[in-house]
Amino acid sequence: MYLIPIPAFNDNYLWLLHDGKRALVVDPGDAGPVQRALDEHALQLESILVTHHHADHTGGVDALREATGAQVWGPGAERIPQPYTHLKGGDTARALGLEFQVIDVPGHTAGHIAYYAPEVNGKPLLFCGDTLFSGGCGRLFEGTPAQMLASLDKLAALPGNTVVCCTHEYTLSNLRFAMAVEPGNAELAAYQAKCIRLREQGMPTLPSSIAQELLVNPFLRTRQATIMQAARHFDASAHDDTTVFAAIRQWKNQFK
Ligand SMILES: [Zn+2]
């Protein structure tokens, strides 16, 4: 299987997975770049997987469905372009001969789902939409901090070698914030230096892995003493899992 991040808009990645003949695409906000990639590699688009309803994740669905006849899978609890197969946590989406387990991850949007395949090219593979970013997490547009923390806990519990396909190149700005929260984290400093080099070469910083994120992502590390302390500096009332997470998320929203 080949895994390709197709850049779109300012900083989106539309993930394409293909076996040389058939392809699936995740969250095609724009049909044009996906169609060009299909043409370039002579691929038949078999499936479209959608994680949530935002336009930069769904804007190309209708055009691609019409052009290719691809089957569309998406969150049953959200409004995305019809017709599509409605999914909820615990369901399975079948594409390219793979079985993707559907995980409910509300927070960024109310019905956001993620897709997890236990083995692709020898490793687990995760398409997490706007829930988990490298070094960060999605903004809470429709959910509560408690919901988002529970969603991130589910993703953090996946195997460390899980290949994590995030949908935005937000890594460098996320890591600048992460360094403000945890200036003494040596793993974080090393990862930041690596990502800066990648961006200087015009390369994506993604995919990441769950093990990498557990070392550097403040939103997966809110139970660490250093992070709890930093959260209390920002908001003295932060005292438990949820309020520490909420304080870090609020701090990030204001961080310049
Ligand atoms: Zn979104």
PDB file of C-alpha atoms and ligand atoms in Angstrom:
ATOM      1  CA  MET A   1       0.000   0.000   0.000  1.00  0.00           C
ATOM      2  CA  TYR A   2       1.139   3.532  -0.739  1.00  0.00           C
ATOM      3  CA  LEU A   3       0.217   6.389   1.602  1.00  0.00           C
ATOM      4  CA  ILE A   4       0.401   9.912   0.149  1.00  0.00           C
ATOM      5  CA  PRO A   5      -0.477  13.251   1.770  1.00  0.00           C
ATOM      6  CA  ILE A   6      -1.954  15.434  -0.990  1.00  0.00           C
ATOM      7  CA  PRO A   7      -1.530  19.113  -0.021  1.00  0.00           C
ATOM      8  CA  ALA A   8      -4.656  21.281  -0.415  1.00  0.00           C
ATOM      9  CA  PHE A   9      -5.683  24.815   0.519  1.00  0.00           C
ATOM     10  CA  ASN A  10      -3.161  26.465   2.876  1.00  0.00           C
ATOM     11  CA  ASP A  11      -2.256  23.609   5.148  1.00  0.00           C
ATOM     12  CA  ASN A  12      -4.617  20.638   4.633  1.00  0.00           C
ATOM     13  CA  TYR A  13      -3.501  17.143   3.723  1.00  0.00           C
ATOM     14  CA  LEU A  14      -5.936  14.911   1.837  1.00  0.00           C
ATOM     15  CA  TRP A  15      -4.601  11.425   2.582  1.00  0.00           C
ATOM     16  CA  LEU A  16      -4.590   8.997  -0.345  1.00  0.00           C
ATOM     17  CA  LEU A  17      -4.031   5.280   0.252  1.00  0.00           C
ATOM     18  CA  HIS A  18      -3.646   3.045  -2.795  1.00  0.00           C
ATOM     19  CA  ASP A  19      -2.439  -0.375  -3.913  1.00  0.00           C
ATOM     20  CA  GLY A  20      -1.303   0.680  -7.402  1.00  0.00           C
ATOM     21  CA  LYS A  21      -4.795   0.200  -8.868  1.00  0.00           C
ATOM     22  CA  ARG A  22      -7.449   1.140  -6.363  1.00  0.00           C
ATOM     23  CA  ALA A  23      -7.431   4.083  -3.962  1.00  0.00           C
ATOM     24  CA  LEU A  24      -9.217   5.595  -1.028  1.00  0.00           C
ATOM     25  CA  VAL A  25      -9.066   9.225   0.004  1.00  0.00           C
ATOM     26  CA  VAL A  26      -9.774  10.724   3.402  1.00  0.00           C
ATOM     27  CA  ASP A  27     -11.550  14.065   3.876  1.00  0.00           C
ATOM     28  CA  PRO A  28     -11.315  15.418   0.305  1.00  0.00           C
ATOM     29  CA  GLY A  29     -12.022  19.104   0.897  1.00  0.00           C
ATOM     30  CA  ASP A  30     -11.068  19.783  -2.719  1.00  0.00           C
ATOM     31  CA  ALA A  31     -11.632  17.384  -5.651  1.00  0.00           C
ATOM     32  CA  GLY A  32      -9.008  18.925  -7.993  1.00  0.00           C
ATOM     33  CA  PRO A  33      -5.770  17.796  -6.328  1.00  0.00           C
ATOM     34  CA  VAL A  34      -7.259  14.341  -5.630  1.00  0.00           C
ATOM     35  CA  GLN A  35      -8.322  13.912  -9.262  1.00  0.00           C
ATOM     36  CA  ARG A  36      -4.835  14.946 -10.437  1.00  0.00           C
ATOM     37  CA  ALA A  37      -3.222  12.374  -8.108  1.00  0.00           C
ATOM     38  CA  LEU A  38      -5.623   9.663  -9.351  1.00  0.00           C
ATOM     39  CA  ASP A  39      -4.791  10.531 -12.971  1.00  0.00           C
ATOM     40  CA  GLU A  40      -1.062  10.701 -12.324  1.00  0.00           C
ATOM     41  CA  HIS A  41      -0.946   7.209 -10.779  1.00  0.00           C
ATOM     42  CA  ALA A  42      -3.761   5.770 -13.000  1.00  0.00           C
ATOM     43  CA  LEU A  43      -5.883   4.890  -9.958  1.00  0.00           C
ATOM     44  CA  GLN A  44      -9.550   4.011  -9.568  1.00  0.00           C
ATOM     45  CA  LEU A  45     -11.053   5.777  -6.546  1.00  0.00           C
ATOM     46  CA  GLU A  46     -12.952   3.101  -4.627  1.00  0.00           C
ATOM     47  CA  SER A  47     -13.803   4.823  -1.355  1.00  0.00           C
ATOM     48  CA  ILE A  48     -14.035   8.210   0.324  1.00  0.00           C
ATOM     49  CA  LEU A  49     -13.716   8.268   4.121  1.00  0.00           C
ATOM     50  CA  VAL A  50     -14.999  11.386   5.893  1.00  0.00           C
ATOM     51  CA  THR A  51     -14.203  12.182   9.545  1.00  0.00           C
ATOM     52  CA  HIS A  52     -16.406  15.251  10.132  1.00  0.00           C
ATOM     53  CA  HIS A  53     -18.610  17.772   8.402  1.00  0.00           C
ATOM     54  CA  HIS A  54     -16.320  20.825   7.956  1.00  0.00           C
ATOM     55  CA  ALA A  55     -16.151  22.130   4.386  1.00  0.00           C
ATOM     56  CA  ASP A  56     -12.366  21.751   4.087  1.00  0.00           C
ATOM     57  CA  HIS A  57     -12.956  18.003   4.653  1.00  0.00           C
ATOM     58  CA  THR A  58     -16.065  17.483   2.501  1.00  0.00           C
ATOM     59  CA  GLY A  59     -15.997  20.114  -0.294  1.00  0.00           C
ATOM     60  CA  GLY A  60     -14.752  17.659  -2.928  1.00  0.00           C
ATOM     61  CA  VAL A  61     -16.969  14.700  -1.997  1.00  0.00           C
ATOM     62  CA  ASP A  62     -19.778  15.292  -4.522  1.00  0.00           C
ATOM     63  CA  ALA A  63     -17.470  15.929  -7.483  1.00  0.00           C
ATOM     64  CA  LEU A  64     -15.305  12.876  -6.712  1.00  0.00           C
ATOM     65  CA  ARG A  65     -18.334  10.617  -6.156  1.00  0.00           C
ATOM     66  CA  GLU A  66     -19.795  11.766  -9.455  1.00  0.00           C
ATOM     67  CA  ALA A  67     -16.525  11.383 -11.405  1.00  0.00           C
ATOM     68  CA  THR A  68     -15.518   7.999  -9.983  1.00  0.00           C
ATOM     69  CA  GLY A  69     -18.574   6.296  -8.440  1.00  0.00           C
ATOM     70  CA  ALA A  70     -16.621   5.934  -5.189  1.00  0.00           C
ATOM     71  CA  GLN A  71     -18.487   4.779  -2.094  1.00  0.00           C
ATOM     72  CA  VAL A  72     -18.645   7.446   0.612  1.00  0.00           C
ATOM     73  CA  TRP A  73     -18.384   6.588   4.323  1.00  0.00           C
ATOM     74  CA  GLY A  74     -18.923   9.166   7.039  1.00  0.00           C
ATOM     75  CA  PRO A  75     -20.188  10.043  10.503  1.00  0.00           C
ATOM     76  CA  GLY A  76     -23.882   9.193  10.819  1.00  0.00           C
ATOM     77  CA  ALA A  77     -24.357  11.922  13.418  1.00  0.00           C
ATOM     78  CA  GLU A  78     -23.202  14.740  11.113  1.00  0.00           C
ATOM     79  CA  ARG A  79     -24.449  16.394   7.971  1.00  0.00           C
ATOM     80  CA  ILE A  80     -22.185  15.527   5.036  1.00  0.00           C
ATOM     81  CA  PRO A  81     -23.003  15.316   1.309  1.00  0.00           C
ATOM     82  CA  GLN A  82     -25.563  12.501   0.712  1.00  0.00           C
ATOM     83  CA  PRO A  83     -25.683   9.660  -0.132  1.00  0.00           C
ATOM     84  CA  TYR A  84     -23.161   7.993   2.156  1.00  0.00           C
ATOM     85  CA  THR A  85     -22.836   5.026   4.497  1.00  0.00           C
ATOM     86  CA  HIS A  86     -23.580   6.244   8.026  1.00  0.00           C
ATOM     87  CA  LEU A  87     -21.032   5.147  10.627  1.00  0.00           C
ATOM     88  CA  LYS A  88     -20.734   5.297  14.405  1.00  0.00           C
ATOM     89  CA  GLY A  89     -18.165   4.067  16.914  1.00  0.00           C
ATOM     90  CA  GLY A  90     -17.741   0.279  16.768  1.00  0.00           C
ATOM     91  CA  ASP A  91     -18.770   0.043  13.103  1.00  0.00           C
ATOM     92  CA  THR A  92     -16.438  -1.154  10.364  1.00  0.00           C
ATOM     93  CA  ALA A  93     -15.724   0.584   7.045  1.00  0.00           C
ATOM     94  CA  ARG A  94     -14.403  -1.733   4.331  1.00  0.00           C
ATOM     95  CA  ALA A  95     -12.152  -0.262   1.666  1.00  0.00           C
ATOM     96  CA  LEU A  96      -9.259  -1.601  -0.460  1.00  0.00           C
ATOM     97  CA  GLY A  97      -9.763  -4.977   1.194  1.00  0.00           C
ATOM     98  CA  LEU A  98      -8.999  -3.425   4.597  1.00  0.00           C
ATOM     99  CA  GLU A  99     -11.278  -3.190   7.612  1.00  0.00           C
ATOM    100  CA  PHE A 100     -11.262   0.196   9.306  1.00  0.00           C
ATOM    101  CA  GLN A 101     -12.607   0.287  12.845  1.00  0.00           C
ATOM    102  CA  VAL A 102     -14.648   3.401  13.525  1.00  0.00           C
ATOM    103  CA  ILE A 103     -13.857   5.293  16.742  1.00  0.00           C
ATOM    104  CA  ASP A 104     -16.145   8.030  18.091  1.00  0.00           C
ATOM    105  CA  VAL A 105     -13.982  11.070  18.876  1.00  0.00           C
ATOM    106  CA  PRO A 106     -16.330  13.986  19.663  1.00  0.00           C
ATOM    107  CA  GLY A 107     -14.857  17.347  20.646  1.00  0.00           C
ATOM    108  CA  HIS A 108     -13.767  19.255  17.531  1.00  0.00           C
ATOM    109  CA  THR A 109     -17.253  18.513  16.174  1.00  0.00           C
ATOM    110  CA  ALA A 110     -20.060  16.656  17.962  1.00  0.00           C
ATOM    111  CA  GLY A 111     -20.083  13.596  15.678  1.00  0.00           C
ATOM    112  CA  HIS A 112     -16.407  13.406  14.643  1.00  0.00           C
ATOM    113  CA  ILE A 113     -15.146   9.872  13.931  1.00  0.00           C
ATOM    114  CA  ALA A 114     -11.688   8.381  13.320  1.00  0.00           C
ATOM    115  CA  TYR A 115     -10.729   5.352  11.198  1.00  0.00           C
ATOM    116  CA  TYR A 116      -8.273   2.750  12.495  1.00  0.00           C
ATOM    117  CA  ALA A 117      -6.871  -0.208  10.558  1.00  0.00           C
ATOM    118  CA  PRO A 118      -4.890  -2.681  12.725  1.00  0.00           C
ATOM    119  CA  GLU A 119      -2.398  -3.507   9.989  1.00  0.00           C
ATOM    120  CA  VAL A 120      -1.380  -1.747   6.800  1.00  0.00           C
ATOM    121  CA  ASN A 121       2.176  -2.420   5.601  1.00  0.00           C
ATOM    122  CA  GLY A 122       2.893  -4.103   8.942  1.00  0.00           C
ATOM    123  CA  LYS A 123       1.713  -1.243  11.169  1.00  0.00           C
ATOM    124  CA  PRO A 124      -1.575   0.095  12.488  1.00  0.00           C
ATOM    125  CA  LEU A 125      -2.913   3.112  10.584  1.00  0.00           C
ATOM    126  CA  LEU A 126      -5.069   5.941  11.943  1.00  0.00           C
ATOM    127  CA  PHE A 127      -6.965   8.654  10.101  1.00  0.00           C
ATOM    128  CA  CYS A 128      -7.916  11.064  12.877  1.00  0.00           C
ATOM    129  CA  GLY A 129      -9.234  14.116  11.011  1.00  0.00           C
ATOM    130  CA  ASP A 130      -9.057  17.284  13.115  1.00  0.00           C
ATOM    131  CA  THR A 131      -9.005  15.506  16.488  1.00  0.00           C
ATOM    132  CA  LEU A 132      -5.269  14.883  16.945  1.00  0.00           C
ATOM    133  CA  PHE A 133      -2.524  16.939  15.305  1.00  0.00           C
ATOM    134  CA  SER A 134       1.190  16.478  15.697  1.00  0.00           C
ATOM    135  CA  GLY A 135       1.959  18.446  18.855  1.00  0.00           C
ATOM    136  CA  GLY A 136      -1.648  19.590  19.215  1.00  0.00           C
ATOM    137  CA  CYS A 137      -5.346  18.844  18.962  1.00  0.00           C
ATOM    138  CA  GLY A 138      -8.377  20.307  17.211  1.00  0.00           C
ATOM    139  CA  ARG A 139     -10.225  23.317  18.543  1.00  0.00           C
ATOM    140  CA  LEU A 140     -13.358  22.585  20.534  1.00  0.00           C
ATOM    141  CA  PHE A 141     -16.034  23.955  18.198  1.00  0.00           C
ATOM    142  CA  GLU A 142     -18.878  21.673  19.249  1.00  0.00           C
ATOM    143  CA  GLY A 143     -17.648  19.616  22.199  1.00  0.00           C
ATOM    144  CA  THR A 144     -16.518  20.029  25.802  1.00  0.00           C
ATOM    145  CA  PRO A 145     -12.992  19.626  27.183  1.00  0.00           C
ATOM    146  CA  ALA A 146     -14.124  16.420  28.928  1.00  0.00           C
ATOM    147  CA  GLN A 147     -15.340  14.975  25.594  1.00  0.00           C
ATOM    148  CA  MET A 148     -12.141  15.905  23.757  1.00  0.00           C
ATOM    149  CA  LEU A 149      -9.952  14.524  26.536  1.00  0.00           C
ATOM    150  CA  ALA A 150     -11.883  11.223  26.436  1.00  0.00           C
ATOM    151  CA  SER A 151     -11.509  11.127  22.633  1.00  0.00           C
ATOM    152  CA  LEU A 152      -7.759  11.785  22.806  1.00  0.00           C
ATOM    153  CA  ASP A 153      -7.431   9.139  25.535  1.00  0.00           C
ATOM    154  CA  LYS A 154      -8.898   6.589  23.094  1.00  0.00           C
ATOM    155  CA  LEU A 155      -6.344   7.518  20.427  1.00  0.00           C
ATOM    156  CA  ALA A 156      -3.468   7.606  22.948  1.00  0.00           C
ATOM    157  CA  ALA A 157      -4.322   4.013  23.924  1.00  0.00           C
ATOM    158  CA  LEU A 158      -3.656   2.725  20.371  1.00  0.00           C
ATOM    159  CA  PRO A 159      -0.344   0.916  19.757  1.00  0.00           C
ATOM    160  CA  GLY A 160       2.707   3.196  19.848  1.00  0.00           C
ATOM    161  CA  ASN A 161       3.719   2.335  16.281  1.00  0.00           C
ATOM    162  CA  THR A 162       0.333   3.435  14.886  1.00  0.00           C
ATOM    163  CA  VAL A 163       0.884   5.661  11.838  1.00  0.00           C
ATOM    164  CA  VAL A 164      -1.051   8.855  12.600  1.00  0.00           C
ATOM    165  CA  CYS A 165      -2.425  10.735   9.585  1.00  0.00           C
ATOM    166  CA  CYS A 166      -3.471  14.212  10.712  1.00  0.00           C
ATOM    167  CA  THR A 167      -5.253  16.503   8.288  1.00  0.00           C
ATOM    168  CA  HIS A 168      -3.331  19.763   8.803  1.00  0.00           C
ATOM    169  CA  GLU A 169       0.318  20.834   8.703  1.00  0.00           C
ATOM    170  CA  TYR A 170       0.098  22.681  12.027  1.00  0.00           C
ATOM    171  CA  THR A 171       3.111  20.961  13.551  1.00  0.00           C
ATOM    172  CA  LEU A 172       5.595  23.847  13.848  1.00  0.00           C
ATOM    173  CA  SER A 173       3.138  26.268  15.458  1.00  0.00           C
ATOM    174  CA  ASN A 174       1.894  23.478  17.745  1.00  0.00           C
ATOM    175  CA  LEU A 175       5.458  22.712  18.820  1.00  0.00           C
ATOM    176  CA  ARG A 176       6.197  26.376  19.555  1.00  0.00           C
ATOM    177  CA  PHE A 177       3.290  26.279  21.989  1.00  0.00           C
ATOM    178  CA  ALA A 178       4.356  22.883  23.369  1.00  0.00           C
ATOM    179  CA  MET A 179       7.809  24.349  24.123  1.00  0.00           C
ATOM    180  CA  ALA A 180       6.174  27.199  26.059  1.00  0.00           C
ATOM    181  CA  VAL A 181       4.265  24.632  28.142  1.00  0.00           C
ATOM    182  CA  GLU A 182       7.158  22.198  28.622  1.00  0.00           C
ATOM    183  CA  PRO A 183      10.476  24.008  28.015  1.00  0.00           C
ATOM    184  CA  GLY A 184      12.446  21.230  29.737  1.00  0.00           C
ATOM    185  CA  ASN A 185      11.210  18.381  27.514  1.00  0.00           C
ATOM    186  CA  ALA A 186      14.326  17.217  25.602  1.00  0.00           C
ATOM    187  CA  GLU A 187      12.329  14.847  23.349  1.00  0.00           C
ATOM    188  CA  LEU A 188      10.181  17.796  22.364  1.00  0.00           C
ATOM    189  CA  ALA A 189      13.192  19.999  21.541  1.00  0.00           C
ATOM    190  CA  ALA A 190      14.687  17.227  19.375  1.00  0.00           C
ATOM    191  CA  TYR A 191      11.382  16.640  17.577  1.00  0.00           C
ATOM    192  CA  GLN A 192      10.954  20.374  16.979  1.00  0.00           C
ATOM    193  CA  ALA A 193      14.444  20.581  15.423  1.00  0.00           C
ATOM    194  CA  LYS A 194      13.634  17.601  13.171  1.00  0.00           C
ATOM    195  CA  CYS A 195      10.307  19.113  12.046  1.00  0.00           C
ATOM    196  CA  ILE A 196      11.907  22.505  11.330  1.00  0.00           C
ATOM    197  CA  ARG A 197      14.434  20.733   9.062  1.00  0.00           C
ATOM    198  CA  LEU A 198      11.634  18.855   7.267  1.00  0.00           C
ATOM    199  CA  ARG A 199       9.685  22.065   6.609  1.00  0.00           C
ATOM    200  CA  GLU A 200      12.831  23.850   5.382  1.00  0.00           C
ATOM    201  CA  GLN A 201      13.116  21.052   2.810  1.00  0.00           C
ATOM    202  CA  GLY A 202       9.445  21.462   1.869  1.00  0.00           C
ATOM    203  CA  MET A 203       8.585  18.043   3.351  1.00  0.00           C
ATOM    204  CA  PRO A 204       5.490  17.199   5.427  1.00  0.00           C
ATOM    205  CA  THR A 205       6.067  16.572   9.141  1.00  0.00           C
ATOM    206  CA  LEU A 206       3.391  13.875   8.901  1.00  0.00           C
ATOM    207  CA  PRO A 207       2.477  11.124   9.410  1.00  0.00           C
ATOM    208  CA  SER A 208       3.368  10.996  13.080  1.00  0.00           C
ATOM    209  CA  SER A 209       3.019   8.056  15.477  1.00  0.00           C
ATOM    210  CA  ILE A 210       1.225   7.578  18.781  1.00  0.00           C
ATOM    211  CA  ALA A 211       4.567   6.933  20.544  1.00  0.00           C
ATOM    212  CA  GLN A 212       5.976  10.202  19.182  1.00  0.00           C
ATOM    213  CA  GLU A 213       2.896  12.172  20.231  1.00  0.00           C
ATOM    214  CA  LEU A 214       2.963  10.712  23.741  1.00  0.00           C
ATOM    215  CA  LEU A 215       6.468  12.184  24.105  1.00  0.00           C
ATOM    216  CA  VAL A 216       5.783  15.676  22.753  1.00  0.00           C
ATOM    217  CA  ASN A 217       2.072  16.531  22.540  1.00  0.00           C
ATOM    218  CA  PRO A 218       0.914  18.571  25.564  1.00  0.00           C
ATOM    219  CA  PHE A 219      -2.702  17.515  24.951  1.00  0.00           C
ATOM    220  CA  LEU A 220      -1.746  13.850  25.437  1.00  0.00           C
ATOM    221  CA  ARG A 221       0.422  14.729  28.449  1.00  0.00           C
ATOM    222  CA  THR A 222      -2.018  16.638  30.663  1.00  0.00           C
ATOM    223  CA  ARG A 223      -1.487  14.161  33.518  1.00  0.00           C
ATOM    224  CA  GLN A 224       2.266  14.864  33.648  1.00  0.00           C
ATOM    225  CA  ALA A 225       3.296  16.900  36.707  1.00  0.00           C
ATOM    226  CA  THR A 226       5.136  19.472  34.551  1.00  0.00           C
ATOM    227  CA  ILE A 227       2.054  20.104  32.431  1.00  0.00           C
ATOM    228  CA  MET A 228      -0.303  20.262  35.419  1.00  0.00           C
ATOM    229  CA  GLN A 229       1.989  22.849  36.966  1.00  0.00           C
ATOM    230  CA  ALA A 230       2.153  24.902  33.772  1.00  0.00           C
ATOM    231  CA  ALA A 231      -1.638  24.740  33.444  1.00  0.00           C
ATOM    232  CA  ARG A 232      -2.009  26.159  36.965  1.00  0.00           C
ATOM    233  CA  HIS A 233       0.238  29.065  36.015  1.00  0.00           C
ATOM    234  CA  PHE A 234      -2.221  29.883  33.257  1.00  0.00           C
ATOM    235  CA  ASP A 235      -5.376  29.148  35.272  1.00  0.00           C
ATOM    236  CA  ALA A 236      -5.017  28.741  39.028  1.00  0.00           C
ATOM    237  CA  SER A 237      -8.316  26.832  39.231  1.00  0.00           C
ATOM    238  CA  ALA A 238      -7.015  23.932  37.068  1.00  0.00           C
ATOM    239  CA  HIS A 239      -6.994  20.966  39.448  1.00  0.00           C
ATOM    240  CA  ASP A 240      -8.069  17.709  37.737  1.00  0.00           C
ATOM    241  CA  ASP A 241      -7.754  15.937  34.348  1.00  0.00           C
ATOM    242  CA  THR A 242     -10.510  17.916  32.677  1.00  0.00           C
ATOM    243  CA  THR A 243      -9.714  21.368  34.057  1.00  0.00           C
ATOM    244  CA  VAL A 244      -5.994  20.957  33.315  1.00  0.00           C
ATOM    245  CA  PHE A 245      -6.856  19.916  29.744  1.00  0.00           C
ATOM    246  CA  ALA A 246      -9.288  22.855  29.422  1.00  0.00           C
ATOM    247  CA  ALA A 247      -6.642  25.293  30.691  1.00  0.00           C
ATOM    248  CA  ILE A 248      -4.016  24.046  28.199  1.00  0.00           C
ATOM    249  CA  ARG A 249      -6.550  24.245  25.349  1.00  0.00           C
ATOM    250  CA  GLN A 250      -7.554  27.795  26.383  1.00  0.00           C
ATOM    251  CA  TRP A 251      -3.889  28.816  26.670  1.00  0.00           C
ATOM    252  CA  LYS A 252      -3.232  27.500  23.146  1.00  0.00           C
ATOM    253  CA  ASN A 253      -6.219  29.447  21.791  1.00  0.00           C
ATOM    254  CA  GLN A 254      -4.616  32.666  23.079  1.00  0.00           C
ATOM    255  CA  PHE A 255      -0.991  31.789  22.312  1.00  0.00           C
ATOM    256  CA  LYS A 256       0.770  33.995  19.785  1.00  0.00           C
TER     257      LYS A 256
HETATM  258 ZN    ZN B   1     -12.522  20.607  11.188  1.00  0.00          ZN
END
